[in-house]
Coordinates of C-alpha atoms and ligand atoms in Angstrom, one line a residue:
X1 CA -27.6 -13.5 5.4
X2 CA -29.1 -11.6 2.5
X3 CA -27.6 -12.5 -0.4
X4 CA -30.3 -12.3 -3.7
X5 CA -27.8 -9.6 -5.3
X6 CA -25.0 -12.3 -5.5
X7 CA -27.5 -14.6 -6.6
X8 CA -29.1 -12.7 -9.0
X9 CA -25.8 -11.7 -10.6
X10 CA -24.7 -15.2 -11.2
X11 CA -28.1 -16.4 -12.8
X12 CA -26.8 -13.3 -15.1
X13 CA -23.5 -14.4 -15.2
X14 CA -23.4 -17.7 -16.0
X15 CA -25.4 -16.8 -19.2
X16 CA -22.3 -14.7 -20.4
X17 CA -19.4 -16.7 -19.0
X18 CA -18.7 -20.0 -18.6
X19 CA -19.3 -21.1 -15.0
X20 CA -20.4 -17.9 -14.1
X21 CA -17.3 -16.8 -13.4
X22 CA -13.6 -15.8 -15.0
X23 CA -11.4 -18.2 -12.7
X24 CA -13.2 -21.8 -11.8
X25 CA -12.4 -21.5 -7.8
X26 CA -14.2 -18.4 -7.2
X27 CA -17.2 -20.7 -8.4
X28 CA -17.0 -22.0 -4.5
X29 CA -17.6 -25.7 -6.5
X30 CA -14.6 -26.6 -4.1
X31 CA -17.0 -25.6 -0.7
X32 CA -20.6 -26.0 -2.3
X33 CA -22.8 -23.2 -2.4
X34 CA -22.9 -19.9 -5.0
X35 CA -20.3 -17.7 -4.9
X36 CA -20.3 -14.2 -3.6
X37 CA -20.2 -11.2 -5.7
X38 CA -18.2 -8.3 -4.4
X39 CA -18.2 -5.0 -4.8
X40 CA -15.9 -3.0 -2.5
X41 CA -12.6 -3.3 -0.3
X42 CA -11.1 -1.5 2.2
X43 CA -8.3 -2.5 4.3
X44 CA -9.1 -6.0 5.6
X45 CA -12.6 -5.7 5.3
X46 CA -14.9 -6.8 1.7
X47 CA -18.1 -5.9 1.2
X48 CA -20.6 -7.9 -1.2
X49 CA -23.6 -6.7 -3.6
X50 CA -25.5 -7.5 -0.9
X51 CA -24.0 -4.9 1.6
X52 CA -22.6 -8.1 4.0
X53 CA -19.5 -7.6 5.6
X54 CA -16.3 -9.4 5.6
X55 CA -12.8 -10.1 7.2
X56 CA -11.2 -10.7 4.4
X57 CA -8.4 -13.7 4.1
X58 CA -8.0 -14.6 -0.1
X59 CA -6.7 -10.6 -0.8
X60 CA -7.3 -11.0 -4.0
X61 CA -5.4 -14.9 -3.6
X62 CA -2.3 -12.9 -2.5
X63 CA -1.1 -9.6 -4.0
X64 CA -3.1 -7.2 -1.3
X65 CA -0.2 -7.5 0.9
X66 CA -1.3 -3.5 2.6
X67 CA -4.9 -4.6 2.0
X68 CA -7.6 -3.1 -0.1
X69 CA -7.2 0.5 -1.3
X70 CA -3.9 1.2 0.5
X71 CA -3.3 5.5 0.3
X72 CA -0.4 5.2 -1.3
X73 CA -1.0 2.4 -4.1
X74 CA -4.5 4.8 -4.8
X75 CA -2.1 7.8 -4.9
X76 CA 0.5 6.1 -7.0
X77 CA -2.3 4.8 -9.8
X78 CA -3.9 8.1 -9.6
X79 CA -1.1 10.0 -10.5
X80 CA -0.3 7.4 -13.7
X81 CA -4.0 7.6 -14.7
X82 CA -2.8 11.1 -15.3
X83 CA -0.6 10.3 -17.8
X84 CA -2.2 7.6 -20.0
X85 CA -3.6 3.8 -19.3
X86 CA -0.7 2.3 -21.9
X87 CA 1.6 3.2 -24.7
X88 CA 3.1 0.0 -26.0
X89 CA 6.5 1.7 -26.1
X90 CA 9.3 2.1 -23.0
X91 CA 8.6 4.2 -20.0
X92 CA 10.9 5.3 -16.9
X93 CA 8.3 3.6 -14.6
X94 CA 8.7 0.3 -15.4
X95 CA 12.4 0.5 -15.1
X96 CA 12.1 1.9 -11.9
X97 CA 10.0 -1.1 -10.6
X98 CA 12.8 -3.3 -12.6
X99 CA 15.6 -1.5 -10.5
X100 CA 13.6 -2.4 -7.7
X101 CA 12.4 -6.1 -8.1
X102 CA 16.7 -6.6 -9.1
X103 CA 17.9 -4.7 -5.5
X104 CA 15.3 -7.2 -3.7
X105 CA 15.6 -10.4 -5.4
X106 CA 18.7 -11.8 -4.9
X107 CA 19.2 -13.9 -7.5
X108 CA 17.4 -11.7 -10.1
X109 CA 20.0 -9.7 -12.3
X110 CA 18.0 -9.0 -15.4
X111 CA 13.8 -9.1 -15.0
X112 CA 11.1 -8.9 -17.9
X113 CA 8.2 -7.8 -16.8
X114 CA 4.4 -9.9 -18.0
X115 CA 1.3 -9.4 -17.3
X116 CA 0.4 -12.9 -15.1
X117 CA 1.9 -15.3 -13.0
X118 CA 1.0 -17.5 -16.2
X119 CA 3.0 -16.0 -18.6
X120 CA 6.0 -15.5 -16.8
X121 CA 5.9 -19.3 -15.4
X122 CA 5.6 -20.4 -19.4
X123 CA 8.2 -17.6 -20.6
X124 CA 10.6 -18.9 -17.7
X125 CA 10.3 -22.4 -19.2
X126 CA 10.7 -21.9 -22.7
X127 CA 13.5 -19.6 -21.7
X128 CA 15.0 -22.6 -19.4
X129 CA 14.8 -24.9 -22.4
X130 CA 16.5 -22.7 -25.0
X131 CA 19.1 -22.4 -22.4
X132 CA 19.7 -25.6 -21.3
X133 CA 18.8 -27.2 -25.1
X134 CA 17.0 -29.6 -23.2
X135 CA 13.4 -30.5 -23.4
X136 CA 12.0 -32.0 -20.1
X137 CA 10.8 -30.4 -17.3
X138 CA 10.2 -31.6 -13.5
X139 CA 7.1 -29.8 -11.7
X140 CA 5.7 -31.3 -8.1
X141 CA 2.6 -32.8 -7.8
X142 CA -0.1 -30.1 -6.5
X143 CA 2.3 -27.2 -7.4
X144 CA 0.1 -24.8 -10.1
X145 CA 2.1 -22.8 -12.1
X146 CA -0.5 -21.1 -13.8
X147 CA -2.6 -22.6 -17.2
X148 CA 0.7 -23.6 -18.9
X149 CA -0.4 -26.3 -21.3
X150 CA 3.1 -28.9 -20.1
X151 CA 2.5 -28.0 -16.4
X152 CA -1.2 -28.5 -16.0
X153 CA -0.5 -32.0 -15.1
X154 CA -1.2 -32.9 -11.4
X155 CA -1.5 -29.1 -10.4
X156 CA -3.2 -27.8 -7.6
X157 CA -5.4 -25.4 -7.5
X158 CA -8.8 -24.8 -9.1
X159 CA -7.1 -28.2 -11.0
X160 CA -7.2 -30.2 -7.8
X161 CA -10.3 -28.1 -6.1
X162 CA -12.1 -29.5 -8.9
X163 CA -10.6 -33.2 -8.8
X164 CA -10.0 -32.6 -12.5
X165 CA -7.6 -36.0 -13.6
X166 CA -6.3 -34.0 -16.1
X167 CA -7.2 -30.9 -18.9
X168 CA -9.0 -31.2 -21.5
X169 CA -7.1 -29.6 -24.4
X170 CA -3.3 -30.3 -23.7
X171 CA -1.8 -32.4 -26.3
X172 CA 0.0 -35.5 -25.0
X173 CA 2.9 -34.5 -26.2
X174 CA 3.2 -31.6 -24.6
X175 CA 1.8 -33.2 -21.0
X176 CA 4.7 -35.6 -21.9
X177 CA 7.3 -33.0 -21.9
X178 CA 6.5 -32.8 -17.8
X179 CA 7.7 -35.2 -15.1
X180 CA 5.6 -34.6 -11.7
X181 CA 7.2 -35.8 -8.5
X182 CA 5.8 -35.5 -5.3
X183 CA 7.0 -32.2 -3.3
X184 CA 9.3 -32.5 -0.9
X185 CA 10.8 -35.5 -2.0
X186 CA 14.6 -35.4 -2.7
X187 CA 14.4 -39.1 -3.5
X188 CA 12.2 -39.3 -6.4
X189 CA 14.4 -36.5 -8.5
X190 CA 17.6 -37.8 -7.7
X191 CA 15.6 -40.8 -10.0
X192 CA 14.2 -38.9 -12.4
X193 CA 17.5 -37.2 -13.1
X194 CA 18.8 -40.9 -13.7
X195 CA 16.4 -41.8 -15.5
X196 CA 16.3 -39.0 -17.9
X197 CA 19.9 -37.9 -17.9
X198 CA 21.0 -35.0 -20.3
X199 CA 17.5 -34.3 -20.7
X200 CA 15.5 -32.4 -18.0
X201 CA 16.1 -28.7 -18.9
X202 CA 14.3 -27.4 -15.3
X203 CA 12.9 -28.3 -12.8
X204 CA 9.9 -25.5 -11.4
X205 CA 9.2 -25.3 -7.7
X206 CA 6.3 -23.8 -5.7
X207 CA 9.3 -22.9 -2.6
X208 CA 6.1 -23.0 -0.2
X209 CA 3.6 -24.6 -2.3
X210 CA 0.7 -22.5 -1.7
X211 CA -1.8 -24.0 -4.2
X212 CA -2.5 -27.4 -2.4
X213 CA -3.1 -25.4 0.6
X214 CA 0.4 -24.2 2.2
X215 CA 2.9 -27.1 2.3
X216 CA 6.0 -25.8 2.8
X217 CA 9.3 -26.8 1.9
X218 CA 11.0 -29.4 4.6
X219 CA 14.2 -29.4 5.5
X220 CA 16.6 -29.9 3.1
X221 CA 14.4 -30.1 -0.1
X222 CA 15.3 -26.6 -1.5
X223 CA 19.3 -26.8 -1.1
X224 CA 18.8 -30.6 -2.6
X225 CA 17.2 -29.0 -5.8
X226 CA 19.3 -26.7 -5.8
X227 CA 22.4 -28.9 -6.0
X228 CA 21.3 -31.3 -8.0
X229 CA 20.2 -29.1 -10.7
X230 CA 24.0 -27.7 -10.0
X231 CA 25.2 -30.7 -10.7
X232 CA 23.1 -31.6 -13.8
X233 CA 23.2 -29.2 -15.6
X234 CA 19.4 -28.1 -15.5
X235 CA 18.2 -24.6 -14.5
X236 CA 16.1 -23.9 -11.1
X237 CA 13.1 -22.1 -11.6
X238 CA 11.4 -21.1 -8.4
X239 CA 7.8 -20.5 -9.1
X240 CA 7.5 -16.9 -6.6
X241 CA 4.0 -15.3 -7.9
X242 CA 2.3 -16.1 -4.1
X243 CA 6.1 -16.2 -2.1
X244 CA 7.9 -13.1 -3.8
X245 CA 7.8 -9.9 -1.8
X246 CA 5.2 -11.8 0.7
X247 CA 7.5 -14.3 2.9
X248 CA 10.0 -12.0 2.7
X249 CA 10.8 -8.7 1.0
X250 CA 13.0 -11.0 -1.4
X251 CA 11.0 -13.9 -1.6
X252 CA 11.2 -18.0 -0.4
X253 CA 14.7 -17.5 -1.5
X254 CA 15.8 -14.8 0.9
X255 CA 13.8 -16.6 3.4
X256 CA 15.7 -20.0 2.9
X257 CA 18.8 -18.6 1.7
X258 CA 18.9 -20.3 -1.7
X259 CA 19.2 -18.9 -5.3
X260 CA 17.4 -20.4 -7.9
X261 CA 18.7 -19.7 -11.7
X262 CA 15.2 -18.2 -12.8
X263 CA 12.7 -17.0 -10.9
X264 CA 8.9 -16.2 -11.8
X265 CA 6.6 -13.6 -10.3
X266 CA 3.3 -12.2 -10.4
X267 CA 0.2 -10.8 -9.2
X268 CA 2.2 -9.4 -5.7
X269 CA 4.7 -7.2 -7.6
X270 CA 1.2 -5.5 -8.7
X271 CA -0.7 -4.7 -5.9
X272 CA -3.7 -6.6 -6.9
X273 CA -2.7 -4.7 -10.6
X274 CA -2.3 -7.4 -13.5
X275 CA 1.3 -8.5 -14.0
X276 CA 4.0 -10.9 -13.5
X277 CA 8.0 -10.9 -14.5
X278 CA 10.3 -13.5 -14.8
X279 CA 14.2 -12.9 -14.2
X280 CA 17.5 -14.6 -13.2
X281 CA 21.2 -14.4 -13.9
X282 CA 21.9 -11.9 -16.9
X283 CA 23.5 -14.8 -19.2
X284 CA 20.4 -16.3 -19.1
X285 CA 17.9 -13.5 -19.3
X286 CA 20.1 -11.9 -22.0
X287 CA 18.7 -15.2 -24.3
X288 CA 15.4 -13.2 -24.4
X289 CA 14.4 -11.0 -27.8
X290 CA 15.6 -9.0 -28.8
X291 CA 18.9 -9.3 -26.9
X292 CA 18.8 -13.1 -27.7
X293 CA 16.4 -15.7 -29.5
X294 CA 13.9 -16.4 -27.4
X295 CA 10.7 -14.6 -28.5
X296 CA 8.2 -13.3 -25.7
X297 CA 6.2 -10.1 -25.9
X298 CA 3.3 -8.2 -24.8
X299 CA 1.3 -5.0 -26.0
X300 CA 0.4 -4.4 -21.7
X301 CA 3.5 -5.5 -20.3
X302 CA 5.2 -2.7 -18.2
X303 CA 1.7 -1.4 -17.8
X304 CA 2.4 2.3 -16.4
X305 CA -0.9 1.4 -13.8
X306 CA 0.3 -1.8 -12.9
X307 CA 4.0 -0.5 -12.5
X308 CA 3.0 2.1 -10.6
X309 CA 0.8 0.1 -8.0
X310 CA 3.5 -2.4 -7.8
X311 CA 6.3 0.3 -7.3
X312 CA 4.5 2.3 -4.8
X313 CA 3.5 -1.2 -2.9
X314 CA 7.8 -2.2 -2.8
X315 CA 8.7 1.0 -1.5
X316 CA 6.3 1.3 1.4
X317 CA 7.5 -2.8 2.1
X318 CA 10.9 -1.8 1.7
X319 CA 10.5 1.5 4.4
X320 CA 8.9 -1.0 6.9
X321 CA 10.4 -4.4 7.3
X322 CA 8.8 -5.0 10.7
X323 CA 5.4 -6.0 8.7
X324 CA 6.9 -9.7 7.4
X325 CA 7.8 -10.1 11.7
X326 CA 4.3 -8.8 13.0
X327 CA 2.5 -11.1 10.1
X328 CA 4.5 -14.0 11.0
X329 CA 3.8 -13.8 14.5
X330 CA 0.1 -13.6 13.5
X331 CA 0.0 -16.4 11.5
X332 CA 1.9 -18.2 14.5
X333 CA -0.7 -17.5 17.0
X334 CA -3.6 -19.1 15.0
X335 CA -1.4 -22.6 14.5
X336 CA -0.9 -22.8 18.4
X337 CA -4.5 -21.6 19.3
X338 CA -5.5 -24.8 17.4
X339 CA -6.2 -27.7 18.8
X340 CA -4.9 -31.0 17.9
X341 CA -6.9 -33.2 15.5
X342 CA -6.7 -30.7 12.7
X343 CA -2.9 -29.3 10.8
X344 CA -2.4 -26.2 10.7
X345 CA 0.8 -25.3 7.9
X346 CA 2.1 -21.4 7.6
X347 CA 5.0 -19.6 6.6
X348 CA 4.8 -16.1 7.0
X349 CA 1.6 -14.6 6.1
X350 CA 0.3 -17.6 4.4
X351 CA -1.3 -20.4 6.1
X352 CA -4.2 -23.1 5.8
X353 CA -6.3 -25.0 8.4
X354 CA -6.3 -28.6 7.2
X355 CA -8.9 -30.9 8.1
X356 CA -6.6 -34.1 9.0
X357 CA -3.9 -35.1 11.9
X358 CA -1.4 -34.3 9.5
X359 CA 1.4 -33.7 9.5
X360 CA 0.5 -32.3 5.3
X361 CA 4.1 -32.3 3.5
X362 CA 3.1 -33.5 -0.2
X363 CA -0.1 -33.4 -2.3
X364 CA -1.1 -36.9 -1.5
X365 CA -1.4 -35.3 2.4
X366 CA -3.3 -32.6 1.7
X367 CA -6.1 -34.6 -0.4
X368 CA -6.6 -36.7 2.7
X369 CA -7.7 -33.4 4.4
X370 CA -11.6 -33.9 4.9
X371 CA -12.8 -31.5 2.5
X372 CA -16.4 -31.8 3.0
X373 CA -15.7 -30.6 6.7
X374 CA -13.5 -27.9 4.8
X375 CA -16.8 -26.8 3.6
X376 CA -18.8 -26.6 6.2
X377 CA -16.2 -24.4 7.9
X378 CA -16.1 -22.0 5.3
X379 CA -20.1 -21.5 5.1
X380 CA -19.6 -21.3 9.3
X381 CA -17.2 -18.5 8.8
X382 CA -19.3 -17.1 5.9
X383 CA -21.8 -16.7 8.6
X384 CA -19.8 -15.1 10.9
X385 CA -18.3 -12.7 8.5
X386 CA -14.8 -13.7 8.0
X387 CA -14.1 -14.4 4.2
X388 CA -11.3 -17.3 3.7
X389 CA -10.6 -19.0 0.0
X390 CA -13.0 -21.1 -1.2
X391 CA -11.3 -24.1 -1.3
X392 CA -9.2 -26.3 1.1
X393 CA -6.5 -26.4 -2.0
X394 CA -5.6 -22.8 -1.6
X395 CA -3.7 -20.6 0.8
X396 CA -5.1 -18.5 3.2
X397 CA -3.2 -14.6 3.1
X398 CA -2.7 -12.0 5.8
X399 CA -2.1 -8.4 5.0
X400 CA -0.8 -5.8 7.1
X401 CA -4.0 -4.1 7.3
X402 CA -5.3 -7.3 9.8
X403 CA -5.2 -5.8 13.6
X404 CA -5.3 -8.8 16.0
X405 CA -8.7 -8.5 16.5
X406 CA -9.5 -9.6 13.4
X407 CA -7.4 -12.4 13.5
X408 CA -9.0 -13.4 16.7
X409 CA -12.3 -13.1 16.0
X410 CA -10.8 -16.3 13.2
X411 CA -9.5 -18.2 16.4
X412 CA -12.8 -18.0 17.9
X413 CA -15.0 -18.8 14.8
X414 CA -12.8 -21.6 14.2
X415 CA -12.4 -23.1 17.7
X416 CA -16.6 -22.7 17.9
X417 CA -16.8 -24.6 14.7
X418 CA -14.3 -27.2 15.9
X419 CA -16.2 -27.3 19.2
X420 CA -20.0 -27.7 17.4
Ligands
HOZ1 N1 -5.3 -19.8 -9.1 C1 -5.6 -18.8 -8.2 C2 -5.1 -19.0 -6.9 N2 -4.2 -20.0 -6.6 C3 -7.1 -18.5 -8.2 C4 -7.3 -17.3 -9.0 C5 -8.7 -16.7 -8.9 O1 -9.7 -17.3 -9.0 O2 -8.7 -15.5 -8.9

């Protein structure tokens, strides 16, 4: 496979930025190897510098729900180019993708719209403690809820694709303000809440963990949070930036039928475009400046492109429901083409291959996966053209632009590498 363009670009890159790149798992240190540098998208296909071909599976590590360059998310950016890139000041667009994140949600009264996944996960929590007056916070181990100094502690992601014990940088005090439990363990809060009583303002959920690899919730564990934060007086923040408008038009918690008091979004509600939001019930969102005291702000939030992409992206979801059926069934066909000896865990469009006997319900599960053989099936499926994340601690996405042949051509790549 010719690839001196990529190569050649990261010699240049990693003169310029650290790593070579702008986000550590696209550095492929999770699979070995250099990373590919791409230059164009189309539907389910990427194409690198190199002109090589690819089915693509990260979609941008979630948002390209339609695939790459979906007509009417161009047509929709186009026509706000038109107008202007930003103005720092209210515009009817960004309501209009308000109104419309508030109609799907359903526990989302009131929404402010960020720029990333990371800001509204950090605005949700300060929000949650102001709330609550409370100071502690529960996250699961192997959830990643963006760079948030207090929840970079046992996070998954390009935190555990790197094996990193902890960050560099976070004050103690701050790691100290977060409690990390495994997931999917009703147990171990119901403790925590004991042993901290009057004191946990939050507790932040991944409702299908999608950064340790998809784990998702079992049975049980989402209506425990739920009613234990009821009961305690602590706010429910479900952590939606890979779930929301992807398992379902209204998220995990239309999917599971449970309404969490906050809930924080991201990169999906933009198309691939960069935003996030964070809303909830209106008594607590009203707590944000300047209708309350909670400071938060942003020169690009509400970004007229980013609004635009992200409205033009809800409405076309919204006008055809049967794509969450039709990507479900999808991801259902690769688990059962499997065979056993390896775990296969999906919800919806998201799913991961694990390299183990499984079954893969917690972050201590997924590590036992054998990553090096993780590796060597991503290079295999390099090979064959098919382009899945770089790293066994991340989700795998399908888009509606996937025909079955592409996902076939995965089932047969993958039951040839699990033959070889
Ligand atoms: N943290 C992102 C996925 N879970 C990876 C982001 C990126 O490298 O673009």
């Amino acid at each position: 496979m010719e690839r001196s363009r990529s190569d050649a670009l990261m010699e240049r890159a990693r003169e310029v930025i650290p790593g070579g790149v702008n986000s550590p798992v696209r550095a492929f240190k999770g699979v070995g190897g250099r990373p590919l540098f791409i230059r164009r998208g189309e539907g389910a296909r990427i194409w690198d510098e190199d002109g090589n071909e690819y089915i693509d599976f990260v979609g941008s590590w979630g948002p390209l729900l339609l695939g790459h360059r979906h007509p009417e998310i161009v047509a929709a950016v186009e026509e706000a180019l038109k107008d202007g890139t930003s103005f720092g000041a209210p515009t009817e667009r960004e309501v209009e993708l308000a109104e419309a994140i508030v109609e799907a949600v359903p526990s989302v009264e009131m929404v402010r719209l960020v720029n990333s996944g990371t800001e509204a996960t950090m605005s949700a929590l300060r929000l949650a403690r102001a709330f609550t007056g409370r100071d502690l916070t529960i996250k699961f181990e192997g959830c990643y809820h963006g760079h948030v100094d207090s929840l970079l502690v046992k996070a998954g992601s390009g935190v555990a694709t790197l094996g990193l014990p902890e960050t560099a940088g976070v004050p103690e005090s701050f790691a100290a303000t977060t409690i990390a439990l495994p997931y999917n363990c009703l147990e171990a809060v119901g403790r925590a809440f004991e042993a901290h009583r009057g004191r946990i303002a939050a507790v932040i959920v991944e409702p299908v963990a999608g950064n340790m690899g998809c784990v998702p919730p079992e049975a049980g564990f989402l209506e425990g949070l739920r009613e234990i934060t009821a009961r305690e007086g602590a706010l429910l923040i479900f952590d939606e930036v890979m779930t929301g408008f992807r398992v379902a038009y209204g998220g995990a918690q239309e999917l599971y039928g449970i309404q969490p008091d906050l809930t924080a979004m991201g990169k999906v509600i933009g198309a691939g475009l960069p935003i996030g939001a964070y809303g909830g019930r209106k008594e607590i969102m009203q707590m944000v400046a300047p209708a309350g005291p909670v400071y938060q702000a942003g020169t690009l939030s509400g970004n007229p492109l980013a609004v635009s992409a992200g409205l033009a992206m809800l409405r076309h979801l919204k006008a055809h429901p049967e794509i969450y059926g039709r990507l479900d069934r999808m991801s259902a066909r690769f688990a059962s083409a499997l065979p056993e000896g390896v775990t296969v865990n999906r919800v919806g469009s998201m799913f991961t291959l694990f390299f183990s006997e499984g079954p893969v319900k917690d972050y201590e599960a997924a590590k036992r996966s054998d990553t090096q053989r993780f590796g060597k099936y991503f290079h295999f499926l390099l090979s064959e053209g098919i382009y899945l994340p770089p790293s066994q601690f991340e989700a795998a996405f399908l888009s509606a632009a996937h025909r079955d042949e592409d996902l076939e051509r995965l089932i047969e790549a993958t039951l040839r590498f699990l033959g070889e």
